[in-house]
CSV table of C-alpha atoms in Angstrom, one decimal:
chain,number,residue,atom,x,y,z
A,1,UNK,CA,-55.7,153.3,-37.9
A,2,UNK,CA,-56.7,155.0,-34.7
A,3,UNK,CA,-58.5,152.2,-33.0
A,4,UNK,CA,-58.3,151.5,-29.3
A,5,UNK,CA,-55.9,148.6,-29.8
A,6,UNK,CA,-53.4,150.8,-31.7
A,7,UNK,CA,-53.3,153.5,-29.2
A,8,UNK,CA,-53.0,151.0,-26.3
A,9,UNK,CA,-50.2,149.1,-28.1
A,10,UNK,CA,-48.3,152.4,-28.9
A,11,UNK,CA,-48.7,153.6,-25.3
A,12,UNK,CA,-47.4,150.2,-24.1
A,13,UNK,CA,-44.4,150.2,-26.4
A,14,UNK,CA,-43.5,153.7,-25.6
A,15,UNK,CA,-43.6,153.3,-21.8
A,16,UNK,CA,-41.6,150.1,-21.9
A,17,UNK,CA,-38.9,151.9,-24.0
A,18,UNK,CA,-38.7,154.8,-21.6
A,19,UNK,CA,-38.5,152.4,-18.6
A,20,UNK,CA,-35.7,150.4,-20.3
A,21,UNK,CA,-33.9,153.7,-21.1
A,22,UNK,CA,-34.1,154.9,-17.5
A,23,UNK,CA,-32.9,151.7,-16.2
A,24,UNK,CA,-29.8,151.7,-18.6
A,25,UNK,CA,-29.1,155.3,-17.7
A,26,UNK,CA,-29.3,154.5,-14.0
A,27,UNK,CA,-26.8,151.7,-14.5
A,28,UNK,CA,-24.5,153.8,-16.6
A,29,UNK,CA,-24.5,156.6,-14.1
A,30,UNK,CA,-22.8,154.3,-11.7
A,31,UNK,CA,-19.6,154.5,-13.7
A,32,UNK,CA,-19.3,158.2,-12.7
A,33,UNK,CA,-18.8,157.2,-9.1
A,34,UNK,CA,-15.2,156.6,-8.1
A,35,UNK,CA,-15.3,155.3,-4.5
A,36,UNK,CA,-12.5,155.6,-2.0
A,37,UNK,CA,-12.7,153.0,0.6
A,38,UNK,CA,-10.8,151.9,3.7
A,39,UNK,CA,-10.6,148.8,5.9
A,40,UNK,CA,-8.7,147.6,8.9
A,41,UNK,CA,-8.8,144.2,10.4
A,42,UNK,CA,-7.2,143.2,13.8
A,43,UNK,CA,-6.9,139.5,14.9
A,44,UNK,CA,-7.6,140.1,18.6
A,45,UNK,CA,-7.3,136.6,19.8
A,46,UNK,CA,-6.8,133.0,18.7
A,47,UNK,CA,-9.6,131.4,20.6
A,48,UNK,CA,-8.3,127.9,19.8
A,49,UNK,CA,-6.2,126.2,17.2
A,50,UNK,CA,-6.2,122.4,16.9
A,51,UNK,CA,-6.0,119.4,14.5
A,52,UNK,CA,-9.3,117.7,13.9
A,53,UNK,CA,-9.4,113.8,14.3
A,54,UNK,CA,-9.4,113.6,10.4
A,55,UNK,CA,-6.1,115.6,10.2
A,56,UNK,CA,-7.3,119.0,9.1
A,57,UNK,CA,-6.2,122.2,11.0
A,58,UNK,CA,-8.9,124.3,12.4
A,59,UNK,CA,-8.5,127.7,14.0
A,60,UNK,CA,-11.1,129.9,15.7
A,61,UNK,CA,-10.2,133.6,16.0
A,62,UNK,CA,-11.7,136.9,17.4
A,63,UNK,CA,-11.6,139.7,14.8
A,64,UNK,CA,-12.0,143.4,14.9
A,65,UNK,CA,-13.2,144.6,11.6
A,66,UNK,CA,-13.7,148.3,10.7
A,67,UNK,CA,-14.4,149.8,7.3
A,68,UNK,CA,-15.7,152.9,5.6
A,69,UNK,CA,-17.6,151.8,2.4
A,70,UNK,CA,-19.9,154.8,2.3
A,71,UNK,CA,-18.6,156.0,-1.1
A,72,UNK,CA,-19.8,152.8,-2.7
A,73,UNK,CA,-23.4,154.0,-2.4
A,74,UNK,CA,-25.1,155.8,-5.3
A,75,UNK,CA,-28.7,156.5,-6.1
A,76,UNK,CA,-28.7,153.1,-8.0
A,77,UNK,CA,-27.4,150.9,-5.1
A,78,UNK,CA,-29.7,148.6,-3.4
A,79,UNK,CA,-27.1,147.1,-0.9
A,80,UNK,CA,-23.6,146.2,-0.4
A,81,UNK,CA,-22.6,142.7,0.5
A,82,UNK,CA,-19.4,142.7,2.3
A,83,UNK,CA,-17.2,139.8,3.4
A,84,UNK,CA,-13.8,139.1,4.8
A,85,UNK,CA,-11.9,136.1,3.3
A,86,UNK,CA,-8.7,134.4,4.5
A,87,UNK,CA,-6.4,133.6,1.6
A,88,UNK,CA,-3.3,131.5,1.7
A,89,UNK,CA,-1.4,128.9,-0.3
A,90,UNK,CA,-0.5,125.4,0.6
A,91,UNK,CA,1.6,122.7,-1.1
A,92,UNK,CA,-1.7,121.1,-2.0
A,93,UNK,CA,-3.8,124.1,-3.1
A,94,UNK,CA,-2.4,127.1,-5.1
A,95,UNK,CA,-5.3,129.1,-3.6
A,96,UNK,CA,-7.5,128.6,-0.4
A,97,UNK,CA,-10.0,131.3,0.0
A,98,UNK,CA,-12.3,131.1,3.0
A,99,UNK,CA,-15.0,133.5,4.0
A,100,UNK,CA,-14.7,134.1,7.7
A,101,UNK,CA,-17.4,136.8,8.2
A,102,UNK,CA,-20.0,138.5,6.0
A,103,UNK,CA,-22.7,141.1,6.3
A,104,UNK,CA,-25.2,143.0,4.3
A,105,UNK,CA,-25.1,146.8,4.4
A,106,UNK,CA,-28.6,148.1,3.5
A,107,UNK,CA,-27.9,151.9,3.6
A,108,UNK,CA,-25.2,154.5,3.3
A,109,UNK,CA,-25.8,155.2,6.9
A,110,UNK,CA,-24.6,151.8,7.9
A,111,UNK,CA,-21.6,151.7,5.7
A,112,UNK,CA,-19.2,153.0,8.1
A,113,UNK,CA,-18.9,150.3,10.8
A,114,UNK,CA,-16.8,148.3,13.1
A,115,UNK,CA,-17.5,145.0,14.5
A,116,UNK,CA,-16.0,142.7,17.2
A,117,UNK,CA,-16.8,139.2,16.2
A,118,UNK,CA,-15.2,135.6,16.1
A,119,UNK,CA,-15.3,133.9,12.6
A,120,UNK,CA,-18.9,133.3,11.5
A,121,UNK,CA,-17.7,130.4,9.1
A,122,UNK,CA,-15.3,127.7,10.2
A,123,UNK,CA,-11.6,128.3,9.3
A,124,UNK,CA,-10.5,124.8,8.3
A,125,UNK,CA,-7.6,123.8,6.1
A,126,UNK,CA,-7.5,120.8,3.7
A,127,UNK,CA,-4.6,119.3,5.5
A,128,UNK,CA,-2.3,120.2,8.4
A,129,UNK,CA,-0.5,123.4,7.1
A,130,UNK,CA,-1.9,126.1,9.3
A,131,UNK,CA,0.8,126.2,11.9
A,132,UNK,CA,2.9,129.3,11.5
A,133,UNK,CA,1.1,130.1,8.2
A,134,UNK,CA,1.2,133.4,6.7
A,135,UNK,CA,-2.1,134.5,5.2
A,136,UNK,CA,-4.0,137.5,3.7
A,137,UNK,CA,-7.2,138.8,5.0
A,138,UNK,CA,-9.2,140.5,2.1
A,139,UNK,CA,-12.1,142.6,2.5
A,140,UNK,CA,-14.3,142.0,-0.5
A,141,UNK,CA,-17.5,143.9,-1.4
A,142,UNK,CA,-20.2,143.3,-4.0
A,143,UNK,CA,-22.4,146.2,-4.9
A,144,UNK,CA,-25.9,145.2,-5.8
A,145,UNK,CA,-27.7,147.7,-7.9
A,146,UNK,CA,-31.4,148.6,-8.0
A,147,UNK,CA,-31.1,147.7,-11.7
A,148,UNK,CA,-28.2,147.0,-14.0
A,149,UNK,CA,-24.7,146.0,-13.8
A,150,UNK,CA,-23.2,144.6,-10.5
A,151,UNK,CA,-19.7,145.4,-9.5
A,152,UNK,CA,-17.2,144.2,-6.9
A,153,UNK,CA,-13.9,145.1,-5.6
A,154,UNK,CA,-11.6,144.4,-2.7
A,155,UNK,CA,-8.9,145.5,-0.2
A,156,UNK,CA,-6.1,143.0,0.3
A,157,UNK,CA,-4.5,143.2,3.9
A,158,UNK,CA,-1.3,141.0,3.7
A,159,UNK,CA,1.0,139.9,6.5
A,160,UNK,CA,-1.0,138.1,9.1
A,161,UNK,CA,0.4,134.9,10.7
A,162,UNK,CA,-1.1,132.1,12.6
A,163,UNK,CA,0.6,130.8,15.7
A,164,UNK,CA,3.4,128.1,15.5
A,165,UNK,CA,1.8,125.9,18.0
A,166,UNK,CA,-1.7,124.5,18.6
A,167,UNK,CA,-3.5,125.9,21.5
B,1,UNK,CA,-70.1,136.2,-67.3
B,2,UNK,CA,-66.3,136.9,-67.6
B,3,UNK,CA,-66.4,139.8,-65.3
B,4,UNK,CA,-68.1,137.9,-62.5
B,5,UNK,CA,-65.2,135.4,-62.4
B,6,UNK,CA,-62.6,138.3,-62.7
B,7,UNK,CA,-64.2,140.1,-59.7
B,8,UNK,CA,-64.3,137.0,-57.7
B,9,UNK,CA,-60.7,136.2,-58.5
B,10,UNK,CA,-59.5,139.7,-57.5
B,11,UNK,CA,-61.3,139.6,-54.4
B,12,UNK,CA,-59.9,136.1,-53.3
B,13,UNK,CA,-56.5,137.1,-54.3
B,14,UNK,CA,-56.5,140.2,-52.1
B,15,UNK,CA,-57.7,138.2,-49.1
B,16,UNK,CA,-55.0,135.6,-49.8
B,17,UNK,CA,-52.3,138.3,-50.1
B,18,UNK,CA,-53.5,139.9,-46.8
B,19,UNK,CA,-53.5,136.4,-45.1
B,20,UNK,CA,-49.9,135.8,-46.3
B,21,UNK,CA,-48.9,139.2,-45.0
B,22,UNK,CA,-50.2,138.3,-41.6
B,23,UNK,CA,-48.4,135.1,-41.5
B,24,UNK,CA,-45.2,136.7,-42.6
B,25,UNK,CA,-45.5,139.4,-40.0
B,26,UNK,CA,-46.1,136.7,-37.3
B,27,UNK,CA,-43.0,134.7,-38.5
B,28,UNK,CA,-41.0,137.9,-38.2
B,29,UNK,CA,-41.9,138.5,-34.8
B,30,UNK,CA,-41.2,134.9,-33.8
B,31,UNK,CA,-37.8,134.8,-35.6
B,32,UNK,CA,-36.6,138.2,-34.4
B,33,UNK,CA,-37.3,136.9,-30.8
B,34,UNK,CA,-35.3,133.8,-31.5
B,35,UNK,CA,-32.5,135.9,-33.2
B,36,UNK,CA,-32.3,138.2,-30.0
B,37,UNK,CA,-32.1,135.1,-27.7
B,38,UNK,CA,-29.4,133.5,-29.9
B,39,UNK,CA,-27.4,136.7,-29.9
B,40,UNK,CA,-27.6,136.8,-26.1
B,41,UNK,CA,-26.3,133.2,-25.9
B,42,UNK,CA,-23.4,134.1,-28.2
B,43,UNK,CA,-22.5,137.4,-26.3
B,44,UNK,CA,-22.8,135.9,-22.8
B,45,UNK,CA,-21.3,132.5,-23.7
B,46,UNK,CA,-24.0,130.8,-21.6
B,47,UNK,CA,-26.6,128.2,-22.6
B,48,UNK,CA,-29.2,130.2,-20.7
B,49,UNK,CA,-28.0,133.9,-20.5
B,50,UNK,CA,-31.0,134.9,-18.4
B,51,UNK,CA,-32.3,133.4,-15.3
B,52,UNK,CA,-35.4,134.2,-13.3
B,53,UNK,CA,-34.9,134.1,-9.4
B,54,UNK,CA,-37.4,131.7,-7.9
B,55,UNK,CA,-36.5,131.4,-4.2
B,56,UNK,CA,-35.9,134.0,-1.5
B,57,UNK,CA,-32.6,132.6,-0.6
B,58,UNK,CA,-30.6,135.6,-1.8
B,59,UNK,CA,-33.0,138.1,-0.2
B,60,UNK,CA,-32.7,141.1,0.2
B,61,UNK,CA,-30.3,141.3,-2.8
B,62,UNK,CA,-32.4,139.2,-5.2
B,63,UNK,CA,-36.1,138.6,-4.6
B,64,UNK,CA,-38.5,136.2,-6.3
B,65,UNK,CA,-39.2,137.3,-9.7
B,66,UNK,CA,-36.0,139.3,-10.4
B,67,UNK,CA,-34.0,138.6,-13.5
B,68,UNK,CA,-30.2,138.0,-13.6
B,69,UNK,CA,-28.1,138.2,-16.7
B,70,UNK,CA,-25.3,135.6,-16.8
B,71,UNK,CA,-21.8,135.6,-18.3
B,72,UNK,CA,-19.3,132.9,-18.7
B,73,UNK,CA,-15.7,133.8,-19.0
B,74,UNK,CA,-12.3,132.1,-18.6
B,75,UNK,CA,-11.6,134.1,-15.5
B,76,UNK,CA,-11.5,131.6,-12.4
B,77,UNK,CA,-14.4,131.7,-10.0
B,78,UNK,CA,-13.6,133.3,-6.7
B,79,UNK,CA,-15.2,133.8,-3.4
B,80,UNK,CA,-17.9,136.5,-3.4
B,81,UNK,CA,-19.0,135.7,-7.1
B,82,UNK,CA,-22.6,135.0,-7.5
B,83,UNK,CA,-22.9,131.8,-9.7
B,84,UNK,CA,-25.6,129.8,-11.2
B,85,UNK,CA,-25.2,126.1,-10.8
B,86,UNK,CA,-26.9,122.8,-11.5
B,87,UNK,CA,-26.4,119.8,-9.3
B,88,UNK,CA,-26.2,116.5,-11.4
B,89,UNK,CA,-29.5,114.8,-11.7
B,90,UNK,CA,-31.5,118.0,-10.8
B,91,UNK,CA,-32.8,120.3,-13.3
B,92,UNK,CA,-33.5,123.5,-11.3
B,93,UNK,CA,-30.5,125.8,-11.5
B,94,UNK,CA,-29.6,127.6,-8.3
B,95,UNK,CA,-28.3,131.1,-8.0
B,96,UNK,CA,-26.0,131.4,-4.8
B,97,UNK,CA,-22.8,133.1,-3.6
B,98,UNK,CA,-19.3,131.5,-3.4
B,99,UNK,CA,-18.0,131.5,0.0
B,100,UNK,CA,-15.0,129.1,-0.3
B,101,UNK,CA,-12.6,128.2,-3.0
B,102,UNK,CA,-9.9,125.6,-3.0
B,103,UNK,CA,-7.7,125.6,-6.2
B,104,UNK,CA,-5.4,122.6,-6.7
B,105,UNK,CA,-1.7,123.3,-7.1
B,106,UNK,CA,-0.9,121.2,-10.2
B,107,UNK,CA,-4.3,120.7,-12.1
B,108,UNK,CA,-5.7,124.1,-11.2
B,109,UNK,CA,-9.0,122.3,-10.6
B,110,UNK,CA,-11.3,124.5,-8.4
B,111,UNK,CA,-13.5,123.2,-5.7
B,112,UNK,CA,-16.2,125.6,-4.7
B,113,UNK,CA,-18.6,125.9,-1.8
B,114,UNK,CA,-21.7,128.2,-2.1
B,115,UNK,CA,-24.3,129.6,0.2
B,116,UNK,CA,-27.4,131.8,-0.2
B,117,UNK,CA,-27.0,135.1,1.5
B,118,UNK,CA,-30.4,134.6,3.2
B,119,UNK,CA,-29.7,131.0,4.2
B,120,UNK,CA,-28.3,130.2,7.7
B,121,UNK,CA,-26.0,127.5,6.5
B,122,UNK,CA,-24.0,126.6,3.4
B,123,UNK,CA,-25.3,124.7,0.4
B,124,UNK,CA,-23.8,121.2,1.3
B,125,UNK,CA,-27.4,120.1,2.4
B,126,UNK,CA,-28.5,120.9,-1.1
B,127,UNK,CA,-25.8,119.1,-3.0
B,128,UNK,CA,-26.2,115.4,-3.7
B,129,UNK,CA,-25.4,113.1,-0.7
B,130,UNK,CA,-21.7,112.8,-0.2
B,131,UNK,CA,-20.9,115.8,-2.5
B,132,UNK,CA,-18.9,118.4,-0.6
B,133,UNK,CA,-17.9,120.7,-3.4
B,134,UNK,CA,-19.1,122.1,-6.6
B,135,UNK,CA,-16.7,121.9,-9.6
B,136,UNK,CA,-16.4,123.8,-12.8
B,137,UNK,CA,-18.7,121.7,-14.8
B,138,UNK,CA,-21.6,122.4,-12.3
B,139,UNK,CA,-21.3,126.1,-12.9
B,140,UNK,CA,-23.5,127.5,-15.6
B,141,UNK,CA,-22.4,131.1,-15.3
B,142,UNK,CA,-21.9,134.1,-13.2
B,143,UNK,CA,-24.4,136.7,-12.6
B,144,UNK,CA,-23.4,140.1,-13.9
B,145,UNK,CA,-26.6,142.1,-14.3
B,146,UNK,CA,-29.7,142.5,-12.6
B,147,UNK,CA,-33.3,143.7,-13.5
B,148,UNK,CA,-36.0,143.6,-10.9
B,149,UNK,CA,-39.5,142.2,-11.1
B,150,UNK,CA,-39.5,141.4,-14.9
B,151,UNK,CA,-39.4,137.7,-14.1
B,152,UNK,CA,-42.7,137.7,-12.5
B,153,UNK,CA,-44.3,137.1,-15.9
B,154,UNK,CA,-42.6,133.8,-16.3
B,155,UNK,CA,-43.3,132.7,-12.7
B,156,UNK,CA,-47.0,133.5,-13.1
B,157,UNK,CA,-47.1,131.8,-16.5
B,158,UNK,CA,-45.5,128.6,-15.1
B,159,UNK,CA,-47.7,128.7,-12.0
B,160,UNK,CA,-50.9,129.0,-14.1
B,161,UNK,CA,-50.2,127.4,-17.5
B,162,UNK,CA,-53.7,128.2,-18.9
B,163,UNK,CA,-52.6,131.9,-18.8
B,164,UNK,CA,-49.7,131.1,-21.2
B,165,UNK,CA,-52.0,129.6,-23.9
B,166,UNK,CA,-54.4,132.4,-23.5
B,167,UNK,CA,-51.7,135.0,-24.0
B,168,UNK,CA,-50.2,133.3,-26.9
B,169,UNK,CA,-53.6,132.8,-28.5
B,170,UNK,CA,-54.6,136.3,-27.9
B,171,UNK,CA,-51.3,137.6,-29.4
B,172,UNK,CA,-51.7,135.4,-32.5
B,173,UNK,CA,-55.3,136.4,-33.0
B,174,UNK,CA,-54.3,140.1,-32.7
B,175,UNK,CA,-51.4,139.6,-35.3
B,176,UNK,CA,-53.8,137.7,-37.7
B,177,UNK,CA,-56.7,140.1,-37.6
B,178,UNK,CA,-54.9,143.4,-37.6
B,179,UNK,CA,-55.6,145.5,-40.5
B,180,UNK,CA,-52.8,147.2,-42.4
C-alpha cells in the first residue's frame, strides 16, 4: 500500500496535474488582456514597376512601417510575429494576399517600432492588373504563447493605389 | 481428501481472479487512451489532431519537441495562419506559415504559399518539382494551441526504438504485478 512505487506514482501524477493546471490557467489569463494597437504604413517610393517577360506585373516599393504592439504582450507571450500584407482583388482572383514584410518581436521593449524598408518578398501579380490598382495594406500579428492558445488579429489600412504607368 | 482439493481450488481461483483483474485494468488504460485520442479527432476535425515539431524551421516560435494542437474548420486559409501540410508522395507533415494566398474568383479554390519563419526563402524548394502552390487537399489542419517540450518523449522514442519497448514492457509488468 505504501510501497516506493505507489508513492512515486502518486507524486508524478500530482505534479503533472498541477503543471497541466498551471499551463491551462496561464493560457486562460490571456483572455483578460484587451490590447489596443496602432499601425501606420507609408509607401515612400515605387522603386520600379514593370511587366515580367511572362506577363506578370511586379512592383518594388519602399515602405515606412511604424506600429505600437506593446499591449499584446502578457506574461504568457513568447513572441509576436508581425507581417504586412498587400491585399487586392482582380478579375481572376477574388483575393490576392501577399506578404511584403515580416518580423519577429521577441519582447515588449521591441514592440514599438518603426522600420524603413523595401519589400522583403516579391510583389508579383498573377497577370497584368497592377497598373492603377487600389489595394489594402494590412498589418497582421500572430501572438505565440509560452503555452496554450495562439491568437491573431490585424489592422486593415485601405486606400493605397499603384501608379498608372510602369516605371 | 476433499479439503485438499477444496483448498487448491480456492487458491487457484483467487489467483485466476487477480490475473483477470490485472488484465482488465491494463485493458482499461489502453482503451481510455484510445477514447481520449478519438475524442480529440472528433473535436478538432483532424486526422491527427496533435503534431510534434521536429525541425527548427519555425524557431524561435516553435522549437524541436514542442507540441501543436491542430484544428480544421470551414474558414478559408489566410496569410499568417500556421498550417500543417503534406506534400503528395511524402509522409512527413510540415508545419509552416502561409505567406501568400490567391483565391480564384469563380471556383473559390485557394492557392497557398508557405514559409518557415526561420528559413531564408519560401517553401517552393520543398514542394514537388514543378509544384508552385499548395491547395486545400494538402492542408491537414491549422495550428491553434501550443505546448512546449512535451513532444521530446516521442522524438527520443523514435530516435531510440529500444527505449519504446523497454517502456511499454516496464509499464505492462508494473500493471500486471501491482497488488490491489
